[in-house]
Structures are given as structure tokens and as C-alpha cells.
PDB file of C-alpha atoms and ligand atoms in Angstrom:
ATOM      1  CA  UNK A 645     -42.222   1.490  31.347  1.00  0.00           C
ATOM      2  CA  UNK A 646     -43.488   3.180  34.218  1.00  0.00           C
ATOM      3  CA  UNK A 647     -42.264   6.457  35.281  1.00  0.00           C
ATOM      4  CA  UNK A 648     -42.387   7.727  39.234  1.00  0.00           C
ATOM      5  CA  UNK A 649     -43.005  11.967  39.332  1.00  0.00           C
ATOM      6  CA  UNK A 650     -41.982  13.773  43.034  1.00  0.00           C
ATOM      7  CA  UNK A 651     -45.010  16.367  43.410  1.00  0.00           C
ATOM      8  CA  UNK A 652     -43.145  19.215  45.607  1.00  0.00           C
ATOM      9  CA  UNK A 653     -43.083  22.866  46.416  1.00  0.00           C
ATOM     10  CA  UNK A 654     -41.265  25.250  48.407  1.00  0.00           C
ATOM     11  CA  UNK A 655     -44.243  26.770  50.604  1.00  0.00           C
ATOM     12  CA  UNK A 656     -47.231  24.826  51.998  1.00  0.00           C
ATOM     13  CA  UNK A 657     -50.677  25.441  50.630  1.00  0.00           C
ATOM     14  CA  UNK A 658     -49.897  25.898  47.064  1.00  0.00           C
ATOM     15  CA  UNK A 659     -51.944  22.959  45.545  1.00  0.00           C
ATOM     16  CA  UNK A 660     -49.547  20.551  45.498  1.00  0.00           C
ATOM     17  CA  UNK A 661     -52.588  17.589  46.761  1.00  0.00           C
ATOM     18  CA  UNK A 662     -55.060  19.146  44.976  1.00  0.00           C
ATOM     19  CA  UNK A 663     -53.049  18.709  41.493  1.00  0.00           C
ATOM     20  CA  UNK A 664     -51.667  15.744  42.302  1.00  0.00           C
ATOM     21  CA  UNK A 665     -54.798  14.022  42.942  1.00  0.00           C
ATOM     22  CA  UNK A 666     -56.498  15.482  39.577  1.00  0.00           C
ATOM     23  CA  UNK A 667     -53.559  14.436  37.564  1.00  0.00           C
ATOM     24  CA  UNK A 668     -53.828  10.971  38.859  1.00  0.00           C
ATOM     25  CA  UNK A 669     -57.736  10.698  37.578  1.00  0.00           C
ATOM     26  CA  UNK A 670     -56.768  12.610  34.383  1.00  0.00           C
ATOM     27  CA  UNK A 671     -54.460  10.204  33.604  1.00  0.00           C
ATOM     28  CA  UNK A 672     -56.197   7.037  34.582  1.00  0.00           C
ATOM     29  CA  UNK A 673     -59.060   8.682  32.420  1.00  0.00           C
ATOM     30  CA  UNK A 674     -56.625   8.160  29.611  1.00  0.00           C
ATOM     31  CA  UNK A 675     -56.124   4.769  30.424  1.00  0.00           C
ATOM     32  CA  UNK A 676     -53.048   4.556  32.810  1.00  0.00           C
ATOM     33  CA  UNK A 677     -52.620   2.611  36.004  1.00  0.00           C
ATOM     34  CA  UNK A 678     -52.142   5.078  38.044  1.00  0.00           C
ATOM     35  CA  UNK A 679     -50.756   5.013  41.969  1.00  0.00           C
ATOM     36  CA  UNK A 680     -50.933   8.423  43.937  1.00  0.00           C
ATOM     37  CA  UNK A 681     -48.561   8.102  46.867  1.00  0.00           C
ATOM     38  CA  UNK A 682     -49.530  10.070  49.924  1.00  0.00           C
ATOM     39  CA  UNK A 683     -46.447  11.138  51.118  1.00  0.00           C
ATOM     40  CA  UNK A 684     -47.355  13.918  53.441  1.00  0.00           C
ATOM     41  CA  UNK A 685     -46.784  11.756  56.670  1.00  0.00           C
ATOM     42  CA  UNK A 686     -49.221  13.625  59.724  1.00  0.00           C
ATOM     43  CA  UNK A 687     -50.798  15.892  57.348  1.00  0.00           C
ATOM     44  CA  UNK A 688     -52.762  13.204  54.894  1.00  0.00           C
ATOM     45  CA  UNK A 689     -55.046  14.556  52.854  1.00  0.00           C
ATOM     46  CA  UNK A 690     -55.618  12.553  49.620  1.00  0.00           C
ATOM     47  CA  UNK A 691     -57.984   9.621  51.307  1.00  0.00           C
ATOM     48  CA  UNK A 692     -60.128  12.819  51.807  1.00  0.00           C
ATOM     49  CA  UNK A 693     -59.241  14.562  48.099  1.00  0.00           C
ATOM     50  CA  UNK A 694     -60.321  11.152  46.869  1.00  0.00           C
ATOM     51  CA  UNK A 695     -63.362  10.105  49.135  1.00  0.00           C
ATOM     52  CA  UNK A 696     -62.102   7.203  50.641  1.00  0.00           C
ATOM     53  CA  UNK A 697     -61.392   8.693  54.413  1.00  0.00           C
ATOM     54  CA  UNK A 698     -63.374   5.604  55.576  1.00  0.00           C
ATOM     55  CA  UNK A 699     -61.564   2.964  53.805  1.00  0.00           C
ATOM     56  CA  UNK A 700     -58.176   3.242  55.267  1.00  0.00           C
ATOM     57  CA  UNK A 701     -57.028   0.240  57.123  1.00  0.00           C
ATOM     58  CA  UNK A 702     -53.398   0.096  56.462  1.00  0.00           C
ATOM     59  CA  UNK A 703     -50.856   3.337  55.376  1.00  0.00           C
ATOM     60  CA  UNK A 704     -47.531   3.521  53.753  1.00  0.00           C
ATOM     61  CA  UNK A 705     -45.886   3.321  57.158  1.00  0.00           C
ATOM     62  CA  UNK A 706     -47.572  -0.127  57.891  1.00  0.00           C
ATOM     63  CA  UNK A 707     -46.168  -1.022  54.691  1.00  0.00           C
ATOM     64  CA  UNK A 708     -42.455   0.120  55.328  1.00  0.00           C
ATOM     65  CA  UNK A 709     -42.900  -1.675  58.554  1.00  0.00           C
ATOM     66  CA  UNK A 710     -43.881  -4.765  56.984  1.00  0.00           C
ATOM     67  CA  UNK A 711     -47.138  -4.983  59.329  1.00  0.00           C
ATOM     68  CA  UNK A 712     -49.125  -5.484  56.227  1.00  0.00           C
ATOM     69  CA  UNK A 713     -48.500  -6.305  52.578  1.00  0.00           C
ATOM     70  CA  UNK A 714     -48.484  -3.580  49.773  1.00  0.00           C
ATOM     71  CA  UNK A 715     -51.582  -4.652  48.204  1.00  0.00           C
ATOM     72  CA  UNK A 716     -53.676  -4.989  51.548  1.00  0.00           C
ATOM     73  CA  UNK A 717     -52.391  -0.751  51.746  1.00  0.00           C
ATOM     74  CA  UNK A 718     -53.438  -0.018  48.547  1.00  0.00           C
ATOM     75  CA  UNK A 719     -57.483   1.815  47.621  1.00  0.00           C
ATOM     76  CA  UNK A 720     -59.142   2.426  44.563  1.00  0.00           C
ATOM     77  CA  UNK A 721     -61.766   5.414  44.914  1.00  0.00           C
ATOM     78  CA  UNK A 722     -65.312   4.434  43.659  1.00  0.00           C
ATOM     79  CA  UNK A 723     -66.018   4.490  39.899  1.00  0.00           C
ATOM     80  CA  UNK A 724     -62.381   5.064  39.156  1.00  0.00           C
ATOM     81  CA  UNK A 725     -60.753   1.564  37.366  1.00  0.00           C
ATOM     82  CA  UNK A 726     -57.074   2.629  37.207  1.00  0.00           C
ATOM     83  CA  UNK A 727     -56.359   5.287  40.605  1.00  0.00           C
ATOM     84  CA  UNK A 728     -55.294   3.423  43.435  1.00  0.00           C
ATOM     85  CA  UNK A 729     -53.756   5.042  46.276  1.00  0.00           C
ATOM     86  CA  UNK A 730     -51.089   4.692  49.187  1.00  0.00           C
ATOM     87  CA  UNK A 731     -52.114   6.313  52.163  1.00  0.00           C
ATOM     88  CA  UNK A 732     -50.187   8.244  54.359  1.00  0.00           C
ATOM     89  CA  UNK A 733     -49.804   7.741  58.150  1.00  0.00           C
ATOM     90  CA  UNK A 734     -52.202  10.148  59.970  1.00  0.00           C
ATOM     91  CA  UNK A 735     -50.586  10.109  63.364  1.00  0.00           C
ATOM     92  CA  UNK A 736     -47.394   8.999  62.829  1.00  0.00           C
ATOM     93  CA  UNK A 737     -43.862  11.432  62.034  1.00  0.00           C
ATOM     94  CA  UNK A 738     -42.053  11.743  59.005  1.00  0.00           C
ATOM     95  CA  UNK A 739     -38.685  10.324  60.137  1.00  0.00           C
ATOM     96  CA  UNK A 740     -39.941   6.922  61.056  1.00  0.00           C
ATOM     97  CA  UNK A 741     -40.418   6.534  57.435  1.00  0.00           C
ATOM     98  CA  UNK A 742     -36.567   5.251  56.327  1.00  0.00           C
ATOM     99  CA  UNK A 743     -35.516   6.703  52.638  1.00  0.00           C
ATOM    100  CA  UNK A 744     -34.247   2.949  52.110  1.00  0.00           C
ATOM    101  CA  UNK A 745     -37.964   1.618  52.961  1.00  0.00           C
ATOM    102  CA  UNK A 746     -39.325   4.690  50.584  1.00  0.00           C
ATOM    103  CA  UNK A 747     -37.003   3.437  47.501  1.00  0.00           C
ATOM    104  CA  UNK A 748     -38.055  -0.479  48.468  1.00  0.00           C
ATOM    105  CA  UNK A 749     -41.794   0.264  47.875  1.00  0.00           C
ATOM    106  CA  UNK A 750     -41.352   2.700  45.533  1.00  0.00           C
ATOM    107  CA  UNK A 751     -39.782   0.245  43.237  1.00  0.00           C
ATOM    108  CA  UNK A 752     -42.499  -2.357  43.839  1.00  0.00           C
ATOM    109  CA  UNK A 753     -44.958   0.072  42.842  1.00  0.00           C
ATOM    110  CA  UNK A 754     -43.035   0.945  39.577  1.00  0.00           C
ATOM    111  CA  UNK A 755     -43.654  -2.762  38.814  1.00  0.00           C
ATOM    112  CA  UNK A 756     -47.285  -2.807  38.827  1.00  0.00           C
ATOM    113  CA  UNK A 757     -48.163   0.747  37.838  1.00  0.00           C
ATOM    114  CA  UNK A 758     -47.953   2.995  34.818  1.00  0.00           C
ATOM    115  CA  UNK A 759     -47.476   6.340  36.707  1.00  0.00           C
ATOM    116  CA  UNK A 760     -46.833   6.316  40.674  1.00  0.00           C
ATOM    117  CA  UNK A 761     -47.512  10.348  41.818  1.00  0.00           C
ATOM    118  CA  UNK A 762     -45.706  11.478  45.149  1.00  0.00           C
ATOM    119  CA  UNK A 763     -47.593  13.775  46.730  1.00  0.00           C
ATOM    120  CA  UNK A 764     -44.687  15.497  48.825  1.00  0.00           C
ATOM    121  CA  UNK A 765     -44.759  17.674  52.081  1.00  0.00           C
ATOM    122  CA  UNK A 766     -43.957  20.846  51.765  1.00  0.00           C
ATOM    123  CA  UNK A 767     -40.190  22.825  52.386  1.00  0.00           C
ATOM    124  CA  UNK A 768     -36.682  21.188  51.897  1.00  0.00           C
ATOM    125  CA  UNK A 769     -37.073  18.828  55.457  1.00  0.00           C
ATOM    126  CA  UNK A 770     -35.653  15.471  55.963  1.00  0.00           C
ATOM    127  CA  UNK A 771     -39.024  14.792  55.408  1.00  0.00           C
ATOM    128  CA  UNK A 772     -38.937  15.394  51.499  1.00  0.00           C
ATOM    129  CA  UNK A 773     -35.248  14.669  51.162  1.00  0.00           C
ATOM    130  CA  UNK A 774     -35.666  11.221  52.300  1.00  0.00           C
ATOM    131  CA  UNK A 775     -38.289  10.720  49.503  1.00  0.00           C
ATOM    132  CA  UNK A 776     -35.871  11.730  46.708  1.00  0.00           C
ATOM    133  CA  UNK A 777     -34.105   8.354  45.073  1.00  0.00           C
ATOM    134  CA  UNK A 778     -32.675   7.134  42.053  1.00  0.00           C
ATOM    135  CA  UNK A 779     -35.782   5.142  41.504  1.00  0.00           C
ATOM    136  CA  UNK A 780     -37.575   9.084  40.868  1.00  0.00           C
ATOM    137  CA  UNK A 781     -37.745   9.826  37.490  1.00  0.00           C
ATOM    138  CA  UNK A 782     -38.929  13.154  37.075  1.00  0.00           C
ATOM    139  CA  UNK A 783     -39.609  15.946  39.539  1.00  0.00           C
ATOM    140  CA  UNK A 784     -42.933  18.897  39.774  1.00  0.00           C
ATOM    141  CA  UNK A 785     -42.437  22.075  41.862  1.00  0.00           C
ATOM    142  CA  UNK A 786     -46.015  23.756  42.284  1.00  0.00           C
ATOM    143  CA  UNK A 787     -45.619  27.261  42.071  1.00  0.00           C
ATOM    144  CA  UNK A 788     -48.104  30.762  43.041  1.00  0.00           C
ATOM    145  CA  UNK A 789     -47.314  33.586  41.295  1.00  0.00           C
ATOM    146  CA  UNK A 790     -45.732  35.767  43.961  1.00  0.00           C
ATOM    147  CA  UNK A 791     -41.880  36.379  44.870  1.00  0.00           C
ATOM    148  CA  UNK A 792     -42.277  34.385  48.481  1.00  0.00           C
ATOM    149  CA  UNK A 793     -43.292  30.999  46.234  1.00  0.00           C
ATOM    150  CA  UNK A 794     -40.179  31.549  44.120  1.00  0.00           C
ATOM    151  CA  UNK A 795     -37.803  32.189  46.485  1.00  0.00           C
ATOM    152  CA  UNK A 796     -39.279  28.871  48.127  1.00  0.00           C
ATOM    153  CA  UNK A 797     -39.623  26.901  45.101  1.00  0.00           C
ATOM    154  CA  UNK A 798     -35.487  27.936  44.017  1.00  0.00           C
ATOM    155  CA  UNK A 799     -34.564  26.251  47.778  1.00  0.00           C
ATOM    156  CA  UNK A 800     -36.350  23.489  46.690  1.00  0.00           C
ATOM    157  CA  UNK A 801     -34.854  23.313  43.326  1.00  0.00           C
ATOM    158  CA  UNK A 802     -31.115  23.272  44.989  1.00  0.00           C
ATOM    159  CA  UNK A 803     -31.970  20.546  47.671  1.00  0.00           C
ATOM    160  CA  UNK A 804     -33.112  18.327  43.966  1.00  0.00           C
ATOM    161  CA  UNK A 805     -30.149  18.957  42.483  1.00  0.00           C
ATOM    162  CA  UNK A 806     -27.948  18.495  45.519  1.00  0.00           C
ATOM    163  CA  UNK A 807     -30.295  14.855  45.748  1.00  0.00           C
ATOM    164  CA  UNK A 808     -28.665  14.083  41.642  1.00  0.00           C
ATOM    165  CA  UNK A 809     -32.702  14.344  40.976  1.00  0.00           C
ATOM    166  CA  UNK A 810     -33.354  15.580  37.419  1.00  0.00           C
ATOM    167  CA  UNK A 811     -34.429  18.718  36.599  1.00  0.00           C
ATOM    168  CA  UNK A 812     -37.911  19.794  37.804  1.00  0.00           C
ATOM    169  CA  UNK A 813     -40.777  21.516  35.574  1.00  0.00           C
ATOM    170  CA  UNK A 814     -43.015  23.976  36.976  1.00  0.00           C
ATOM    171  CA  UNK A 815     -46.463  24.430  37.109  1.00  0.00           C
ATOM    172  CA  UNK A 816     -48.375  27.551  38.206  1.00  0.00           C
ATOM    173  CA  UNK A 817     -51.183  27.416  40.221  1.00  0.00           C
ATOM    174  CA  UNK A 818     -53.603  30.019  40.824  1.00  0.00           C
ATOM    175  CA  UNK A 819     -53.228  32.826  37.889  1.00  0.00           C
ATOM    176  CA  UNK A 820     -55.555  35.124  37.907  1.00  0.00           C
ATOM    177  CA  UNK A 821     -55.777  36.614  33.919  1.00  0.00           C
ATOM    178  CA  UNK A 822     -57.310  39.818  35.213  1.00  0.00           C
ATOM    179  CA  UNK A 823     -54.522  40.640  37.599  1.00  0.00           C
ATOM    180  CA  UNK A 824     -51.840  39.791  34.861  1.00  0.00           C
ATOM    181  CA  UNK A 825     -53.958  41.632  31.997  1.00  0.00           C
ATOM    182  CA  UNK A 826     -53.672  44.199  34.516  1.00  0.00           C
ATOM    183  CA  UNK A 827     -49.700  44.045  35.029  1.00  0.00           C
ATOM    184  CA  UNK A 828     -50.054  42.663  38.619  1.00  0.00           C
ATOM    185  CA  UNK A 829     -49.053  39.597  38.613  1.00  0.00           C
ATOM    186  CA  UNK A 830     -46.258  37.583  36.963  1.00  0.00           C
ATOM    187  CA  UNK A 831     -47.534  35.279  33.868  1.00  0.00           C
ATOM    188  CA  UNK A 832     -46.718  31.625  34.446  1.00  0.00           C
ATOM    189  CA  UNK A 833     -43.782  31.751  31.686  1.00  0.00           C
ATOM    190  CA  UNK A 834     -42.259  34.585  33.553  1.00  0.00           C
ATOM    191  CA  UNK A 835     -42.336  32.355  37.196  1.00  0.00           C
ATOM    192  CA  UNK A 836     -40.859  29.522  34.771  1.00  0.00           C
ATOM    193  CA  UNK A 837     -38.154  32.073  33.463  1.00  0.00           C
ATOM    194  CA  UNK A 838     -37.455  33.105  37.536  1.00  0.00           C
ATOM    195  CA  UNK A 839     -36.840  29.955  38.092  1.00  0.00           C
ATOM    196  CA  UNK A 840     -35.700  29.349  35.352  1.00  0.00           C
ATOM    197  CA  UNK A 841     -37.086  25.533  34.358  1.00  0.00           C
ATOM    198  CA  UNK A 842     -39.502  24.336  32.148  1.00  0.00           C
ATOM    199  CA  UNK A 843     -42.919  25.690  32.430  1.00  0.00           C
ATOM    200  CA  UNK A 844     -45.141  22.261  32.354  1.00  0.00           C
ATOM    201  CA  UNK A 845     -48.405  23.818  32.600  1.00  0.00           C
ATOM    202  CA  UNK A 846     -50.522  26.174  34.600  1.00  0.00           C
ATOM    203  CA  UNK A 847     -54.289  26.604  36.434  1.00  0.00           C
ATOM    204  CA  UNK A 848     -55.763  29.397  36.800  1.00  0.00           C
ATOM    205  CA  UNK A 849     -57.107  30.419  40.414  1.00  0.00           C
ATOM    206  CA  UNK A 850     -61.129  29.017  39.794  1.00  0.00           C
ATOM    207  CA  UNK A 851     -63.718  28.865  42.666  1.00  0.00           C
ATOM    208  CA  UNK A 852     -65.146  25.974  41.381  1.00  0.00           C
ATOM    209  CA  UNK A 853     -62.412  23.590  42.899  1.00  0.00           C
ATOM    210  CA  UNK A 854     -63.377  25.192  46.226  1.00  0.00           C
ATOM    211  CA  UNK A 855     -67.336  24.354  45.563  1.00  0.00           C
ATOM    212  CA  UNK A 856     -66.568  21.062  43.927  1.00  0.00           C
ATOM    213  CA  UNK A 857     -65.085  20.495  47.695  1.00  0.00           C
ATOM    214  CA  UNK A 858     -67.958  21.471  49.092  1.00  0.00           C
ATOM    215  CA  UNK A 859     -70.187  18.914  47.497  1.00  0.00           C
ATOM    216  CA  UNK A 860     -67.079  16.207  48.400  1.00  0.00           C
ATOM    217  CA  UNK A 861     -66.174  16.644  44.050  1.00  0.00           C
ATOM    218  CA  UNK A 862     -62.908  16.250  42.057  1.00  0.00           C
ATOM    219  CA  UNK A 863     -62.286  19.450  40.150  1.00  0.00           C
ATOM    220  CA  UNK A 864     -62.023  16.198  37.215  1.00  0.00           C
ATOM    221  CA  UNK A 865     -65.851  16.092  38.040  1.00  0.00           C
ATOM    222  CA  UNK A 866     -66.814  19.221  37.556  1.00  0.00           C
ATOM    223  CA  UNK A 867     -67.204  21.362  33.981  1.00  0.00           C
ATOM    224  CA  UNK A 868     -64.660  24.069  35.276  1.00  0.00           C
ATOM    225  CA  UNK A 869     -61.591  26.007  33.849  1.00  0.00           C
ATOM    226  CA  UNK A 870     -58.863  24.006  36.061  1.00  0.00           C
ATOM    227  CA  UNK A 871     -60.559  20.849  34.738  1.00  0.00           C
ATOM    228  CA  UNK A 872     -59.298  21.950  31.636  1.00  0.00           C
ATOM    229  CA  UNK A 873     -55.777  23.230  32.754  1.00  0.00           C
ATOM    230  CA  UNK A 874     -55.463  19.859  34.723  1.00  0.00           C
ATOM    231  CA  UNK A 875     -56.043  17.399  31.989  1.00  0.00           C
ATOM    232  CA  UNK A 876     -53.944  19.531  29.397  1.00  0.00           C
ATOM    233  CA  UNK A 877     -51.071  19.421  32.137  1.00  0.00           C
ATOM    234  CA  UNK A 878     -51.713  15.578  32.572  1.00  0.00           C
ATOM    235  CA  UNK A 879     -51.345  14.947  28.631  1.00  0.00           C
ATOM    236  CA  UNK A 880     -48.011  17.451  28.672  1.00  0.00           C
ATOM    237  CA  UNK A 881     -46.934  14.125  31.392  1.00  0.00           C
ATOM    238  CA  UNK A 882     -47.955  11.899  29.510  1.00  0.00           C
ATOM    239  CA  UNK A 883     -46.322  12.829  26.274  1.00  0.00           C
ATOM    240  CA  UNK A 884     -49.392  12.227  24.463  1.00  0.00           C
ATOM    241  CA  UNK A 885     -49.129  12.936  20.729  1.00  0.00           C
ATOM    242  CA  UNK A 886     -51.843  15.651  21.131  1.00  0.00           C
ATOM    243  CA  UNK A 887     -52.098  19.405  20.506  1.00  0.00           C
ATOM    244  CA  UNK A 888     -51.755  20.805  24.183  1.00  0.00           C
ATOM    245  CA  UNK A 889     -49.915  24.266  23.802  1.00  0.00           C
ATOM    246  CA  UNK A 890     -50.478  26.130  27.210  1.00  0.00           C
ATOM    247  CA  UNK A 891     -53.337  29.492  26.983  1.00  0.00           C
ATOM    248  CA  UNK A 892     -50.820  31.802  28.951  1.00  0.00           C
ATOM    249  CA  UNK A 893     -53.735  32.930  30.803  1.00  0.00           C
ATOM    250  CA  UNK A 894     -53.926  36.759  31.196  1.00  0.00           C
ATOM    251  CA  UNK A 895     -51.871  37.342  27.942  1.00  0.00           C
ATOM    252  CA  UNK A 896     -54.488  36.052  25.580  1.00  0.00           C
ATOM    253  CA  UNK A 897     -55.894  38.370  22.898  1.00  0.00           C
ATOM    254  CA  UNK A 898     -59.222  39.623  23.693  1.00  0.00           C
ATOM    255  CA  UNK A 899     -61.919  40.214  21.185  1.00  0.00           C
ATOM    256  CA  UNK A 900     -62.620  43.847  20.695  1.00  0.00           C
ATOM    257  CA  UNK A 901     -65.931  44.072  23.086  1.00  0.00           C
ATOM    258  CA  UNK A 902     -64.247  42.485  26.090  1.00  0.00           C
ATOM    259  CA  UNK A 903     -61.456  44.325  26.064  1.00  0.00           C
ATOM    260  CA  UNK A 904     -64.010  47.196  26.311  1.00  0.00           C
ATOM    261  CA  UNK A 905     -66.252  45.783  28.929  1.00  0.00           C
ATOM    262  CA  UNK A 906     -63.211  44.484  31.446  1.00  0.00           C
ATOM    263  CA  UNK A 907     -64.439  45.253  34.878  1.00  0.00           C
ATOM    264  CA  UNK A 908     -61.891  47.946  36.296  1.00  0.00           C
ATOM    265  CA  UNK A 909     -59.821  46.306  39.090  1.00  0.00           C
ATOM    266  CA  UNK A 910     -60.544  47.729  42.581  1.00  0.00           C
ATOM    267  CA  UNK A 911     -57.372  49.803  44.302  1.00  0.00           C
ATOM    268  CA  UNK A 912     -55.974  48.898  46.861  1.00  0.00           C
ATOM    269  CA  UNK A 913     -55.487  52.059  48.963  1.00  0.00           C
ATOM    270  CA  UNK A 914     -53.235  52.547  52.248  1.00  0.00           C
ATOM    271  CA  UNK A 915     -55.369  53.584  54.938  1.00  0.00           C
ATOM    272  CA  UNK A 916     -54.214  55.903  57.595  1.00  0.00           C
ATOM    273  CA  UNK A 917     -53.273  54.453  61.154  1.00  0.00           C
TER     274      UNK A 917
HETATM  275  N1  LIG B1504     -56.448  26.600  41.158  1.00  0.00           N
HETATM  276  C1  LIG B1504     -57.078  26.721  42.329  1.00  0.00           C
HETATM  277  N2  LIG B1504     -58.172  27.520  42.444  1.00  0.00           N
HETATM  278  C2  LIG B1504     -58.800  27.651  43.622  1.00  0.00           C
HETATM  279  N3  LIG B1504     -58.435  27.026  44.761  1.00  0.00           N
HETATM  280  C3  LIG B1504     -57.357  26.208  44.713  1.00  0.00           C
HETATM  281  C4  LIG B1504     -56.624  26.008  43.505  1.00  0.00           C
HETATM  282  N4  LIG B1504     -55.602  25.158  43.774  1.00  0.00           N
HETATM  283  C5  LIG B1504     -55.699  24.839  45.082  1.00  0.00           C
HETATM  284  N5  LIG B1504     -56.735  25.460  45.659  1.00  0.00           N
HETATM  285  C6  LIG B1504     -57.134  25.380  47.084  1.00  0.00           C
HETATM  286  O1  LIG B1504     -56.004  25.703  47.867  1.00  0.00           O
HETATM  287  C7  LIG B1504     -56.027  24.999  49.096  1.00  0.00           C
HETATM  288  C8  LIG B1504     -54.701  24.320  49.344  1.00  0.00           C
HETATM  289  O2  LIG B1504     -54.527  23.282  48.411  1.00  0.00           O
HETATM  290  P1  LIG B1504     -53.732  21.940  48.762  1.00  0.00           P
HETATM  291  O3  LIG B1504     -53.867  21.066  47.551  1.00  0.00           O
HETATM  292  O4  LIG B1504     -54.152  21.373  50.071  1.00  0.00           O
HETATM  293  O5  LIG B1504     -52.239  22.501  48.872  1.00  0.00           O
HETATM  294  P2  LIG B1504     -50.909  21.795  49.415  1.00  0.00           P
HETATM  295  O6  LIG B1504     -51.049  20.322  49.229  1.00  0.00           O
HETATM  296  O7  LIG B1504     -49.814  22.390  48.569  1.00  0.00           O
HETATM  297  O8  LIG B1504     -50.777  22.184  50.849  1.00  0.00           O
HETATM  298  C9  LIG B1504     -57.207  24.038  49.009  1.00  0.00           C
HETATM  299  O9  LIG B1504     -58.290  24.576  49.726  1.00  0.00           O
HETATM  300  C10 LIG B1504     -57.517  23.974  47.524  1.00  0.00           C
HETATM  301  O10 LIG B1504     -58.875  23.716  47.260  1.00  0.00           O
HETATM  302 MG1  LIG B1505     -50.847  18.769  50.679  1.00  0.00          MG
END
């Protein structure tokens, strides 16, 4: 059975392509056939997340068009076996893309795939509404810790549930454990109990996505912290009989010596104008 997840958030530049496109290697790593559908119509940015910005002939527009067929659409990034993706349309706008096309190929794609990923755009636009179908099985909101996310992500949560979409799950990106050890930002259960949903897993904020960039890397490539929130998130999908409780980063227990040795956080002082 093959189950088709909306990626979405309220507020642009939360992570939403960066997690999307790690959770489709993580779970082709376990074996799935995995489709990541670009969905972010203008704005594509998985050929690039997934190194194939030179291999795009035709997009999911072509497709909805019926200029090309789905398969001649579809690329599978170098040395992965089961990650294919859909591209989006670089120039084109959202609206030309019909929600009745969207559910068409969307379907198709549930036939030959394990897990189709929808990489959304961001807000509560026609452009996201008209990706939201029966043929959607279960729904993501990507989340940062801070009240303007929230207030975002609950928007988006009522334009789901207007749609008859099922519930989402959050995940938090971004955490940083010293600012929560330090009471200054919200844990991820606490953004989970704002909204409250189901918290389906969270990444802390690491620098080493932003370097694995650099050198053209997944974060899935890399030995790094969100490596390691990312694949325990994409087992949580996957409902994979393994232990994956969530570390609730910044309320872990600290061994006696770090708790003595935590750097002191620097103030943040008004100046005068
Ligand atoms: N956990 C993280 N740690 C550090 N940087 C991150 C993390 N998650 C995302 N980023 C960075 O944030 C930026 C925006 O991410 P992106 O996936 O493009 O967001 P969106 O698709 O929601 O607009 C990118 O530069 C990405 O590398
Ligand atoms: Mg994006």
C-alpha cells in the first residue's frame, strides 16, 4: 500500500525542502520506492537539494499538460536506487497547475511508489490548497520554535481541516538545546502542545546541513546530528517496528561535568538610540 504525505508549513524558510528531501533518501535507504514531488511551482528547489539541476527535461507541469509522459518527468539522483523525483516548473505559476490534474498524477504515482513526498509551498494560497485531495493520506507541518511559526502553522492547520485532510503531525526544526536548557526557547513537545497535534519528530538547528550544502551534500551524507533526527523521523513514517523515542533536545539530563562546564549564553542587551 502506498501512502502519499503533504510536506507544508505556515511560513517560508522553515525546512520544509530540506526535510523532505532527507526523508525521501532515509526512507529509500530502508528500502522504499520513494517519489519526492516538487510541488513548489516557480520556486523549485529539490533538482538542486538532490543534484540533478542538469537533468531536468520535463516538470510536473509538462506532465499535467500531457506534453510528456510521467515516466519521461521522472529522475533518480546518482547512487540512489529507490528516490526518484517530480520536478517542479521553474518558470511557470502555481495556478496553471489544475487540483484535478494534481489528484490524476498523484494517483498514478501511488501506483508505482511506496511513499510519494509533496514538497509544498509555503502559506495557505490556492497554491497549496489545490494540492490537498482525497488521494493525500497524511499531512506534515514543519515548525521553528518561535510564536510567528505557530501562529502560521495553526492557519495552516484550519485550511487542512477545512480541505477534510487528516490531521497533521508536527515536526520541529531548528532547536537549539542550549537556548531551551536555558528557558529560551519552547521544547518541540511544547510547539506540539501549541498546536496542539502530534509531535512526529524534531532536528535540532546543526551547521553541518549548511556545510554539507556547501560541498553540494545531503545532510543523509554527512555524520551529523540532523542525520540522526532525520532518519529517526523517517522510521516514526514508516512505522517501523524499531525503538525511535524522540531525545527532546534541550531537556535531556546532563552528566554532572557538563552541566558544570555549559558555556554561559551571551545577553542580549538593548542598546541606546
Ligand atoms: N536543522 C537545520 N539546521 C541548519 N540549517 C537548516 C536546518 N533546516 C533547514 N536549514 C536551512 O534553512 C534554509 C531554508 O531551508 P529550506 O529547506 O529551503 O526551507 P523551505 O523549503 O521551508 O523554504 C536552508 O538554507 C537550509 O539549509
Ligand atoms: Mg522549499
Amino acid at each position: 500500500m502506498s501512502t502519499a504525505w503533504i510536506i507544508a508549513s505556515g511560513k517560508g524558510g522553515v525546512g520544509k525542502s530540506t526535510i523532505t528531501a532527507c526523508l525521501g533518501a532515509a526512507m529509500s535507504r530502508e528500502g522504499r520506492r520513494v517519489c519526492i514531488v516538487d510541488a513548489d511551482i516557480g520556486l523549485r528547489d529539490q533538482d538542486a537539494l538532490l543534484g540533478l539541476e542538469n537533468r531536468i527535461v520535463f516538470d510536473l507541469l509538462d506532465v499535467a499538460g500531457g506534453s510528456c509522459r510521467l515516466d519521461q518527468a521522472l529522475v533518480m539522483p546518482d547512487g540512489e536506487h529507490r528516490l526518484t523525483l517530480l520536478p517542479a516548473s521553474q518558470f511557470a505559476r502555481a495556478k496553471e497547475l489544475s487540483p484535478k490534474d494534481f489528484r490524476r498524477i498523484l494517483l498514478e504515482l501511488k501506483e508505482r511508489f511506496d511513499v510519494v513526498l509533496i514538497d509544498c509551498p509555503a502559506g495557505i494560497e490556492r497554491s497549496l490548497r489545490g494540492l490537498m485531495n482525497d488521494a493525500v493520506d497524511e499531512t506534515i507541518l514543519i515548525c521553528t520554535p518561535d510564536d510567528i511559526c505557530i501562529r502560521n502553522a495553526e492557519r495552516t492547520c484550519g485550511v487542512m481541516e477545512k480541505k477534510g485532510l487528516p490531521r497533521p503531525q508536527v515536526i520541529v526544526n531548528r532547536l537549539s538545546p542550549e537556548l531551551i536548557r536555558a528557558g529560551e526557547m519552547y521544547t518541540a513537545a511544547t510547539v506540539a502542545a501549541t498546536l496542539d497535534i502530534h509531535l512526529l519528530g524534531e532536528i535540532p538547528e546543526d551547521a553541518a546541513v549548511y556545510r554539507a550544502a556547501l560541498q553540494h551534500l545531503s545532510p543523509m551524507d554527512v555524520d551529523c546530528e540532523a542525520r540522526r533526527a532525520l532518519t529517526r523521523i523517517a522510521w516514526r513514517m514508516l512505522d517501523e517496528d524499531v525503538d525511535a523515542p524522540l531525545p527532546g533536545y534541550g531537556t535531556e539530563k546532563l552528566p554532572w561535568y557538563r552541566r558544570i562546564f555549559q558555556p554561559a549564553l551571551k545577553e542580549v542587551k538593548r542598546i541606546d538610540r
